[in-house]
Coordinates of N, CA and C in Angstrom, one line a residue:
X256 N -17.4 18.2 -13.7 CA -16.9 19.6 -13.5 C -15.5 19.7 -14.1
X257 N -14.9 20.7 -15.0 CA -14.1 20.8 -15.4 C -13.2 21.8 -14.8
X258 N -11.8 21.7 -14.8 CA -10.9 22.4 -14.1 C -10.3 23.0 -14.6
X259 N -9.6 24.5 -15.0 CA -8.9 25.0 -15.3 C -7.8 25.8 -14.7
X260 N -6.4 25.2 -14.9 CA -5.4 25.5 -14.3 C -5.1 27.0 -14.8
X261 N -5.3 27.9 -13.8 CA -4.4 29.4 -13.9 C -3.2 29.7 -13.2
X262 N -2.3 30.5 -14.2 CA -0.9 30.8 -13.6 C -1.2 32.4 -13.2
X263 N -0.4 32.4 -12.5 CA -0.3 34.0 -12.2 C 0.6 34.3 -12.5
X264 N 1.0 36.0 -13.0 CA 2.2 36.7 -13.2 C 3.3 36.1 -12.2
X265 N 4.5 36.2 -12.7 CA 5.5 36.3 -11.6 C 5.9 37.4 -10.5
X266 N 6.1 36.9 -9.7 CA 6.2 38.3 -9.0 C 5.2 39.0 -8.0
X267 N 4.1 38.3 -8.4 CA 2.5 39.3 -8.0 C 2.1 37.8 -7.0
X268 N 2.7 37.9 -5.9 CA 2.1 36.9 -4.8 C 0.9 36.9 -4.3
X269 N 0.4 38.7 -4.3 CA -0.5 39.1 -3.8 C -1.7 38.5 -4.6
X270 N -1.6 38.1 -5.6 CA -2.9 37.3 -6.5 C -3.3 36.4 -5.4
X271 N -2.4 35.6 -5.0 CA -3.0 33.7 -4.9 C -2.5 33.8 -3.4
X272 N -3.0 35.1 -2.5 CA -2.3 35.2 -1.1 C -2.9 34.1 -0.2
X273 N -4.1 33.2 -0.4 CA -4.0 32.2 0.6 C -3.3 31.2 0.4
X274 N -2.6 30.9 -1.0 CA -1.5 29.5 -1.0 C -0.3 30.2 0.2
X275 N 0.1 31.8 -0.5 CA 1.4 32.2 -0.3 C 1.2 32.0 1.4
X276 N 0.0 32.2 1.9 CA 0.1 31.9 3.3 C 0.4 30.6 3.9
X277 N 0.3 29.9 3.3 CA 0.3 28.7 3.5 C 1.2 28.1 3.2
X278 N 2.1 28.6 2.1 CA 3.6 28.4 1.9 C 4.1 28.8 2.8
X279 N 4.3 30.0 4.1 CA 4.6 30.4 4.8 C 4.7 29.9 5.9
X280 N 3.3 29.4 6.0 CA 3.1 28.4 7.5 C 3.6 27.6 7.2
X281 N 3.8 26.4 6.2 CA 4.6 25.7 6.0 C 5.9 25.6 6.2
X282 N 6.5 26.6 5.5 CA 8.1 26.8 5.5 C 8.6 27.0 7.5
X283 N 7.7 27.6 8.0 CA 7.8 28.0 9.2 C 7.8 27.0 10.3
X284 N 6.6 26.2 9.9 CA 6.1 25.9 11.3 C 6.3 24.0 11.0
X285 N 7.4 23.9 10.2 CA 7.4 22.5 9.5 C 8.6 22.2 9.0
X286 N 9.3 22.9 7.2 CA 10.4 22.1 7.4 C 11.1 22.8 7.7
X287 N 11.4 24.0 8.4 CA 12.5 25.2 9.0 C 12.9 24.2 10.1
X288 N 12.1 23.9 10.8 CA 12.3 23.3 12.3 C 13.4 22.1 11.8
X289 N 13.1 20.9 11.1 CA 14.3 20.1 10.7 C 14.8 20.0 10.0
X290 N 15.8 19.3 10.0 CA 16.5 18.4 9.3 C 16.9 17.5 8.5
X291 N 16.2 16.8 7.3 CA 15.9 15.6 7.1 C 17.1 14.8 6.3
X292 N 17.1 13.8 7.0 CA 18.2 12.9 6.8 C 17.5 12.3 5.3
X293 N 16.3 11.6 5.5 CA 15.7 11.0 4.5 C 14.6 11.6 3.9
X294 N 14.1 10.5 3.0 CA 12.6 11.3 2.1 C 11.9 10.5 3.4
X295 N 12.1 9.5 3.9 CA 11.3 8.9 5.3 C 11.0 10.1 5.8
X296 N 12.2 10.4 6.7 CA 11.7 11.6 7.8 C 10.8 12.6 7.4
X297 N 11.1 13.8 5.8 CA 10.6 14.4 5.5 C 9.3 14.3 5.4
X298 N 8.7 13.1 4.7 CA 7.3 12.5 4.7 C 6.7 12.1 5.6
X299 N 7.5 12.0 6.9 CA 6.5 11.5 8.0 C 6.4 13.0 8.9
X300 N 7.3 14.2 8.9 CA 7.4 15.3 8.9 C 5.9 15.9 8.7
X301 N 6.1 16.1 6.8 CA 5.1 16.9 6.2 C 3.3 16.0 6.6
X302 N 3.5 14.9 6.6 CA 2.1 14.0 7.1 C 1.6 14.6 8.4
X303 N 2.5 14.6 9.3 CA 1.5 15.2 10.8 C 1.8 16.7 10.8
X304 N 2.3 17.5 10.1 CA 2.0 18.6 9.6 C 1.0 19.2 9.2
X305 N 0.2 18.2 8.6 CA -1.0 18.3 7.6 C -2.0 17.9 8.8
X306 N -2.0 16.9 8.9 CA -3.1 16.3 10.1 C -3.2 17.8 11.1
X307 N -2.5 18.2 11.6 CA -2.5 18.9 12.5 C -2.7 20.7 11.8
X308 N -2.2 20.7 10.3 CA -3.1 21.8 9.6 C -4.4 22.2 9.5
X309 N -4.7 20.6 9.4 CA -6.2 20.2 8.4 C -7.4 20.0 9.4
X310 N -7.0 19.8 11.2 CA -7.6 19.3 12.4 C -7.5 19.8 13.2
X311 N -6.4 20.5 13.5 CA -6.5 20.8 15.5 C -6.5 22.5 15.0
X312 N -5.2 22.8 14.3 CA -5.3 23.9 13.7 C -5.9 25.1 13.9
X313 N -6.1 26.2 14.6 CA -7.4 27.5 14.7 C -6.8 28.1 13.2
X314 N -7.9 28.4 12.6 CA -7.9 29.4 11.5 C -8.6 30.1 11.7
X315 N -7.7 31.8 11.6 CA -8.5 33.0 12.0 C -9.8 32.8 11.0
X316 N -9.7 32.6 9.9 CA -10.9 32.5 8.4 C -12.2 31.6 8.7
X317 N -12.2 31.0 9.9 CA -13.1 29.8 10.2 C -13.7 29.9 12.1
X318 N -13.4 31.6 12.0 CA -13.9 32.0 13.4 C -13.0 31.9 14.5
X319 N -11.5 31.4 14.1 CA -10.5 30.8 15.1 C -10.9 29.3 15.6
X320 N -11.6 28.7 14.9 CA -11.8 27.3 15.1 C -10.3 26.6 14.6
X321 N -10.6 25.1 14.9 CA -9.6 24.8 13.9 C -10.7 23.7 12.4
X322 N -10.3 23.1 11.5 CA -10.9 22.9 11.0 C -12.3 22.3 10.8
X323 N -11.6 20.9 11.8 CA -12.4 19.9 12.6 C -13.3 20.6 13.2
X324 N -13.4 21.1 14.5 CA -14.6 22.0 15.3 C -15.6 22.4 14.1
X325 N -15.0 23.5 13.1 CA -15.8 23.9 12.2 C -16.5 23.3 11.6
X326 N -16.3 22.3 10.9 CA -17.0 21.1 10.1 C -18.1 20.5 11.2
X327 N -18.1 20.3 12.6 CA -19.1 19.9 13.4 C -20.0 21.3 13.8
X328 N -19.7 22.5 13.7 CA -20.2 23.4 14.2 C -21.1 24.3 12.8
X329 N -21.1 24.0 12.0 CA -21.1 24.1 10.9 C -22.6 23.4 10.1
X330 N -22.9 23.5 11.0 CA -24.7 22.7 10.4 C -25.5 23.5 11.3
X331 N -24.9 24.4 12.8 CA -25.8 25.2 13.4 C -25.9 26.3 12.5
X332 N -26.2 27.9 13.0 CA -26.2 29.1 12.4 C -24.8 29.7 12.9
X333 N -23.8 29.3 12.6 CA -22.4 30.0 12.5 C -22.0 30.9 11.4
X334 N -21.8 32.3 11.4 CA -21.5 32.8 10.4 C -20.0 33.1 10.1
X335 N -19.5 32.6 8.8 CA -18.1 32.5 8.4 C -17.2 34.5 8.7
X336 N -16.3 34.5 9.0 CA -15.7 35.4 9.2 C -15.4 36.2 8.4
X337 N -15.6 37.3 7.7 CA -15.5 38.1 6.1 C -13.6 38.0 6.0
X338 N -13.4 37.8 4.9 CA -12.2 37.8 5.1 C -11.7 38.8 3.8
X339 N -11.4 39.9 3.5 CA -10.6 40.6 2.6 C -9.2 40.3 2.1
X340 N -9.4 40.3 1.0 CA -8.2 40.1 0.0 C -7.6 41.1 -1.1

């Protein structure tokens, strides 16, 4: 499968609004909170940041599951949440 990398205009966030969300949640709920002395801290920071994005997490887009739940719930008849963009 081959990949092709797209840029978006500058300026036009509203293209690629689920990174921008996610840049948000990030900035927010991750490195706002500290301080990092080192790239140590930062990295062990951004690590259970992710774990806890990628796992426990509720996403409105995934029925307010978090990701995990979904992936096991996810082989019954669950229908994905329509999500507008």
């Amino acid at each position: 499968m081959k990949m092709e990398h797209e840029r978006i205009p500058p300026k036009t966030p509203n293209m690629n609004a689920h990174i921008e969300s996610f840049h948000r949640i990030f900035e927010d709920d991750c490195l706002s909170r500290w301080q990092f002395e080192s790239y140590t801290e930062a990295y062990k920071a951004v690590t259970e940041f992710m774990v806890i994005y990628n796992e426990r997490r509720m996403h409105s887009s995934l029925q307010d599951l978090s990701p995990m739940e979904f992936y096991e719930k996810q082989r019954t008849d669950l229908k994905i949440k329509e999500v507008r963009v």
